Amino acid sequence: MSENPSPPSALTIAGSDSGGAAGLQADLRTFLTCGVHGLVAVTAVTVQNTLGVHDRTDIPPHIVAGQIEAVAADMGVNAAKTGMLASAGIIHAVAAACDKAEIGRDAKVPFVVDPVAASMHGHPLFDEDGLVALRDELLPRATVLTPNLDEVRLLTGMTVTTREQMHQAAVVLHRLGPKYVLVKSGHLVSDPECVDVLFDGSTFVELPGERFATQHTHGAGDTMASALTAGLAKGMSVVEAARYGKWFVSQAVENAYPMGAKVGPVSAFWRLAPEH
């Protein structure tokens, strides 16, 4: 009996969500249903549900870095992404470990930086030192930066309320060093469509999508970034992977479901074969 070929692999460097809707749980779920083997470097463990983030503990930076180095050296990484990084110390460690593993915009392994700075409930996930480290150390290493509009405001000071301002924000963010910027439009609720903007320093690509009438969007940003990462791991170009991520998250939001007292998760169940 012959062995199965190894699938592409993608690494998520992110925090754990005890509610299973976002964080590394969303990333691994997305990787699996995109046909990519998921690798993990856990940065923090949160105590959360649909009512909010109630507590958390951060993983020591050397343990975070060790996880990255261990899987990269033995199993190989075809693409990597970040989620919640928790502290400046962890960001320093991640930057160094990614350099060692040849992960980054100018390295052999593409690097998606999803700048998770606050929970969907508005709880800050790191302090000012962490925000500075994110801006100064990770953005210049990013193949693709994938902020939502709240993260755009934290990184640039710009409050975005129109599509035109999304384009302007993409230009400002690109000057901070990433190769591509993908500004996500999910929070632009005044727009009847959900049109994300990808910018490479010279060309804008708009990624249109339907805005679905659901409150259950927990994990949508993580899901899009991880589907994009999966696309890169499978050998897609950045533009192809961004379109793939947009397609995946649109299906996930359309099939979202209620769970708990407040905002439920986007779904990956639509990718599964029906049971008989």
Short mmCIF file of C-alpha atoms in Angstrom, two decimals:
data_model
loop_
_atom_site.label_atom_id
_atom_site.label_comp_id
_atom_site.label_asym_id
_atom_site.label_seq_id
_atom_site.Cartn_x
_atom_site.Cartn_y
_atom_site.Cartn_z
CA MET A 1 0.00 0.00 0.00
CA SER A 2 1.50 3.34 -1.05
CA GLU A 3 1.60 6.30 1.30
CA ASN A 4 -0.51 9.38 0.71
CA PRO A 5 1.42 12.46 -0.42
CA SER A 6 2.01 15.16 2.17
CA PRO A 7 -0.44 18.08 1.87
CA PRO A 8 0.69 21.70 1.98
CA SER A 9 1.16 23.04 5.49
CA ALA A 10 0.27 26.39 7.05
CA LEU A 11 1.29 27.75 10.43
CA THR A 12 -0.92 29.88 12.65
CA ILE A 13 0.77 31.93 15.38
CA ALA A 14 -2.25 32.87 17.46
CA GLY A 15 -4.22 32.71 20.68
CA SER A 16 -6.74 30.09 21.72
CA ASP A 17 -10.47 30.92 21.90
CA SER A 18 -12.26 28.72 24.43
CA GLY A 19 -15.50 29.39 22.55
CA GLY A 20 -14.04 27.85 19.41
CA ALA A 21 -15.24 30.65 17.12
CA ALA A 22 -12.08 32.65 16.47
CA GLY A 23 -8.34 32.49 17.10
CA LEU A 24 -6.33 29.40 16.32
CA GLN A 25 -9.49 27.26 16.38
CA ALA A 26 -10.90 29.22 13.43
CA ASP A 27 -7.55 29.03 11.67
CA LEU A 28 -7.19 25.27 12.03
CA ARG A 29 -10.79 24.68 10.99
CA THR A 30 -10.23 26.79 7.88
CA PHE A 31 -6.89 25.16 7.03
CA LEU A 32 -8.48 21.71 7.26
CA THR A 33 -11.44 22.53 5.05
CA CYS A 34 -9.09 24.18 2.52
CA GLY A 35 -7.04 20.98 2.27
CA VAL A 36 -4.02 22.27 4.20
CA HIS A 37 -2.33 20.72 7.22
CA GLY A 38 -2.43 23.12 10.16
CA LEU A 39 0.59 23.83 12.38
CA VAL A 40 0.29 25.88 15.57
CA ALA A 41 2.31 28.23 17.74
CA VAL A 42 0.03 29.14 20.66
CA THR A 43 0.58 32.69 21.95
CA ALA A 44 -2.11 32.97 24.63
CA VAL A 45 -5.02 31.09 26.18
CA THR A 46 -8.20 33.12 26.61
CA VAL A 47 -11.22 32.54 28.80
CA GLN A 48 -14.06 33.69 26.57
CA ASN A 49 -17.51 32.98 25.23
CA THR A 50 -20.05 35.03 23.28
CA LEU A 51 -20.39 37.42 26.24
CA GLY A 52 -16.76 38.54 26.19
CA VAL A 53 -13.15 37.79 27.10
CA HIS A 54 -13.11 37.13 30.86
CA ASP A 55 -9.45 36.27 31.45
CA ARG A 56 -6.30 35.15 29.67
CA THR A 57 -2.77 33.95 30.21
CA ASP A 58 0.07 34.64 27.79
CA ILE A 59 2.55 31.97 26.76
CA PRO A 60 6.22 32.80 27.52
CA PRO A 61 7.88 34.31 24.43
CA HIS A 62 10.59 31.64 24.22
CA ILE A 63 7.91 28.93 24.13
CA VAL A 64 6.11 30.74 21.30
CA ALA A 65 9.36 31.03 19.35
CA GLY A 66 10.22 27.41 20.12
CA GLN A 67 6.95 26.19 18.63
CA ILE A 68 7.65 28.07 15.38
CA GLU A 69 11.21 26.78 15.15
CA ALA A 70 10.24 23.19 15.97
CA VAL A 71 7.59 22.75 13.30
CA ALA A 72 9.50 24.72 10.66
CA ALA A 73 12.66 22.65 11.13
CA ASP A 74 10.95 19.25 11.07
CA MET A 75 7.66 19.47 9.16
CA GLY A 76 8.17 22.48 6.90
CA VAL A 77 5.92 25.51 6.48
CA ASN A 78 4.44 26.58 3.14
CA ALA A 79 2.79 29.74 4.52
CA ALA A 80 2.28 31.33 7.93
CA LYS A 81 -0.07 33.80 9.57
CA THR A 82 -0.39 35.63 12.84
CA GLY A 83 -3.41 36.31 14.99
CA MET A 84 -3.40 37.54 18.57
CA LEU A 85 0.22 38.11 19.65
CA ALA A 86 -0.53 39.40 23.17
CA SER A 87 2.60 41.42 24.01
CA ALA A 88 5.67 43.22 22.69
CA GLY A 89 7.84 40.41 24.08
CA ILE A 90 5.96 37.81 22.08
CA ILE A 91 6.15 39.97 18.94
CA HIS A 92 9.94 40.30 19.32
CA ALA A 93 10.23 36.53 19.68
CA VAL A 94 7.94 35.83 16.72
CA ALA A 95 9.89 38.20 14.47
CA ALA A 96 13.18 36.52 15.33
CA ALA A 97 11.80 32.99 14.97
CA CYS A 98 10.21 33.80 11.62
CA ASP A 99 13.49 35.23 10.35
CA LYS A 100 15.23 32.01 11.40
CA ALA A 101 12.57 29.90 9.66
CA GLU A 102 12.72 32.03 6.47
CA ILE A 103 9.15 33.27 6.94
CA GLY A 104 8.48 36.80 5.69
CA ARG A 105 7.82 39.13 2.76
CA ASP A 106 11.37 38.81 1.40
CA ALA A 107 11.87 35.19 2.47
CA LYS A 108 10.80 31.90 0.89
CA VAL A 109 7.68 31.40 3.07
CA PRO A 110 4.85 33.97 2.67
CA PHE A 111 3.73 35.65 5.88
CA VAL A 112 0.20 36.96 6.51
CA VAL A 113 -0.05 39.42 9.39
CA ASP A 114 -3.58 39.69 10.73
CA PRO A 115 -3.10 42.54 13.26
CA VAL A 116 -5.53 41.35 15.92
CA ALA A 117 -5.44 44.23 18.41
CA ALA A 118 -8.84 43.94 20.07
CA SER A 119 -11.50 41.29 20.53
CA MET A 120 -14.82 41.61 18.75
CA HIS A 121 -16.21 42.76 22.13
CA GLY A 122 -13.77 45.69 22.19
CA HIS A 123 -11.34 44.28 24.76
CA PRO A 124 -7.75 45.39 23.96
CA LEU A 125 -5.45 42.44 23.38
CA PHE A 126 -2.16 44.23 23.96
CA ASP A 127 -0.83 47.54 25.22
CA GLU A 128 0.84 50.50 23.47
CA ASP A 129 4.24 48.79 23.51
CA GLY A 130 2.68 45.83 21.72
CA LEU A 131 1.11 48.09 19.11
CA VAL A 132 4.45 49.80 18.46
CA ALA A 133 6.22 46.43 18.14
CA LEU A 134 3.53 45.20 15.76
CA ARG A 135 3.88 48.29 13.60
CA ASP A 136 7.67 48.43 13.63
CA GLU A 137 8.64 44.76 13.56
CA LEU A 138 5.91 42.73 11.88
CA LEU A 139 4.42 45.06 9.28
CA PRO A 140 7.73 45.36 7.38
CA ARG A 141 7.99 41.54 7.41
CA ALA A 142 4.45 40.96 6.07
CA THR A 143 3.70 39.54 2.66
CA VAL A 144 0.07 40.50 3.26
CA LEU A 145 -1.36 42.70 6.03
CA THR A 146 -5.09 42.07 6.66
CA PRO A 147 -6.57 44.72 9.00
CA ASN A 148 -10.23 45.38 9.63
CA LEU A 149 -11.34 48.99 9.98
CA ASP A 150 -10.84 49.08 13.77
CA GLU A 151 -7.27 47.86 13.27
CA VAL A 152 -6.74 50.44 10.52
CA ARG A 153 -7.63 53.12 13.09
CA LEU A 154 -5.24 51.69 15.69
CA LEU A 155 -2.36 51.43 13.21
CA THR A 156 -2.83 54.73 11.36
CA GLY A 157 -5.21 56.94 13.39
CA MET A 158 -7.59 57.03 10.39
CA THR A 159 -11.31 56.55 10.91
CA VAL A 160 -12.63 54.94 7.72
CA THR A 161 -16.28 55.42 6.78
CA THR A 162 -16.23 55.12 2.95
CA ARG A 163 -14.71 52.92 0.25
CA GLU A 164 -12.59 55.86 -0.91
CA GLN A 165 -11.12 56.13 2.58
CA MET A 166 -10.37 52.39 2.50
CA HIS A 167 -8.18 53.04 -0.55
CA GLN A 168 -6.47 55.91 1.26
CA ALA A 169 -5.87 53.76 4.33
CA ALA A 170 -4.36 51.00 2.19
CA VAL A 171 -1.83 53.49 0.79
CA VAL A 172 -0.88 54.71 4.28
CA LEU A 173 -0.52 51.15 5.59
CA HIS A 174 1.56 50.08 2.60
CA ARG A 175 4.11 52.76 3.50
CA LEU A 176 4.67 50.92 6.81
CA GLY A 177 6.31 48.05 4.96
CA PRO A 178 4.01 45.17 3.97
CA LYS A 179 4.22 43.92 0.38
CA TYR A 180 0.41 43.87 0.07
CA VAL A 181 -2.35 45.40 2.19
CA LEU A 182 -5.84 43.90 2.29
CA VAL A 183 -8.29 46.24 4.03
CA LYS A 184 -11.35 44.28 5.13
CA SER A 185 -14.74 45.99 4.87
CA GLY A 186 -16.89 43.91 7.20
CA HIS A 187 -17.23 46.80 9.69
CA LEU A 188 -18.30 49.29 7.00
CA VAL A 189 -21.95 48.62 7.75
CA SER A 190 -23.16 51.71 5.87
CA ASP A 191 -22.13 50.04 2.59
CA PRO A 192 -24.78 47.64 1.19
CA GLU A 193 -21.96 45.52 -0.27
CA CYS A 194 -18.88 44.11 1.42
CA VAL A 195 -16.00 45.20 -0.84
CA ASP A 196 -12.48 44.54 0.43
CA VAL A 197 -9.48 46.38 -1.03
CA LEU A 198 -6.11 44.80 -1.93
CA PHE A 199 -3.17 47.13 -2.69
CA ASP A 200 0.38 46.32 -3.75
CA GLY A 201 1.82 49.83 -3.81
CA SER A 202 0.62 50.66 -7.32
CA THR A 203 -2.57 48.74 -8.13
CA PHE A 204 -5.87 48.38 -6.29
CA VAL A 205 -7.90 45.19 -6.62
CA GLU A 206 -11.44 45.28 -5.23
CA LEU A 207 -12.90 42.06 -3.85
CA PRO A 208 -16.69 42.43 -3.88
CA GLY A 209 -19.03 40.31 -1.83
CA GLU A 210 -22.56 40.22 -0.52
CA ARG A 211 -23.29 41.73 2.90
CA PHE A 212 -25.41 39.12 4.64
CA ALA A 213 -28.15 39.98 7.10
CA THR A 214 -26.72 38.10 10.10
CA GLN A 215 -25.26 39.14 13.43
CA HIS A 216 -23.29 35.89 13.64
CA THR A 217 -19.88 36.94 12.36
CA HIS A 218 -17.52 35.85 15.15
CA GLY A 219 -14.28 34.64 13.60
CA ALA A 220 -14.89 36.12 10.14
CA GLY A 221 -11.64 38.09 10.04
CA ASP A 222 -9.58 35.12 11.24
CA THR A 223 -11.31 32.88 8.71
CA MET A 224 -10.59 35.15 5.76
CA ALA A 225 -6.93 35.59 6.73
CA SER A 226 -6.45 31.86 7.27
CA ALA A 227 -8.16 30.95 3.96
CA LEU A 228 -5.85 33.45 2.24
CA THR A 229 -2.90 31.80 4.01
CA ALA A 230 -4.11 28.38 2.89
CA GLY A 231 -4.25 29.65 -0.68
CA LEU A 232 -0.66 30.86 -0.45
CA ALA A 233 0.39 27.49 1.02
CA LYS A 234 -1.17 25.81 -2.02
CA GLY A 235 0.92 27.95 -4.36
CA MET A 236 -1.55 30.66 -5.33
CA SER A 237 -0.42 34.20 -6.08
CA VAL A 238 -1.36 36.84 -3.52
CA VAL A 239 -4.21 38.13 -5.71
CA GLU A 240 -5.52 34.59 -6.28
CA ALA A 241 -5.23 33.78 -2.57
CA ALA A 242 -7.06 36.99 -1.60
CA ARG A 243 -9.92 36.11 -3.95
CA TYR A 244 -9.94 32.59 -2.52
CA GLY A 245 -10.08 33.97 1.03
CA LYS A 246 -12.95 36.29 0.08
CA TRP A 247 -14.88 33.44 -1.49
CA PHE A 248 -14.33 31.21 1.54
CA VAL A 249 -15.33 33.75 4.18
CA SER A 250 -18.40 34.82 2.20
CA GLN A 251 -19.64 31.23 2.26
CA ALA A 252 -18.77 30.96 5.96
CA VAL A 253 -20.74 34.11 6.85
CA GLU A 254 -23.71 33.05 4.72
CA ASN A 255 -23.82 29.76 6.65
CA ALA A 256 -23.13 31.25 10.11
CA TYR A 257 -25.17 29.95 13.02
CA PRO A 258 -26.26 31.07 16.51
CA MET A 259 -24.48 29.68 19.54
CA GLY A 260 -24.45 31.16 23.02
CA ALA A 261 -26.14 34.34 24.20
CA LYS A 262 -24.73 36.79 21.65
CA VAL A 263 -22.73 36.64 18.41
CA GLY A 264 -22.33 33.16 16.97
CA PRO A 265 -19.52 31.87 14.74
CA VAL A 266 -19.13 31.84 10.99
CA SER A 267 -19.31 28.30 9.70
CA ALA A 268 -16.97 25.90 7.92
CA PHE A 269 -19.64 23.18 7.86
CA TRP A 270 -20.63 24.16 4.30
CA ARG A 271 -17.34 22.58 3.15
CA LEU A 272 -18.20 19.14 4.56
CA ALA A 273 -19.85 16.37 2.61
CA PRO A 274 -23.39 15.59 3.78
CA GLU A 275 -23.77 12.58 6.08
CA HIS A 276 -25.89 9.65 4.98
#
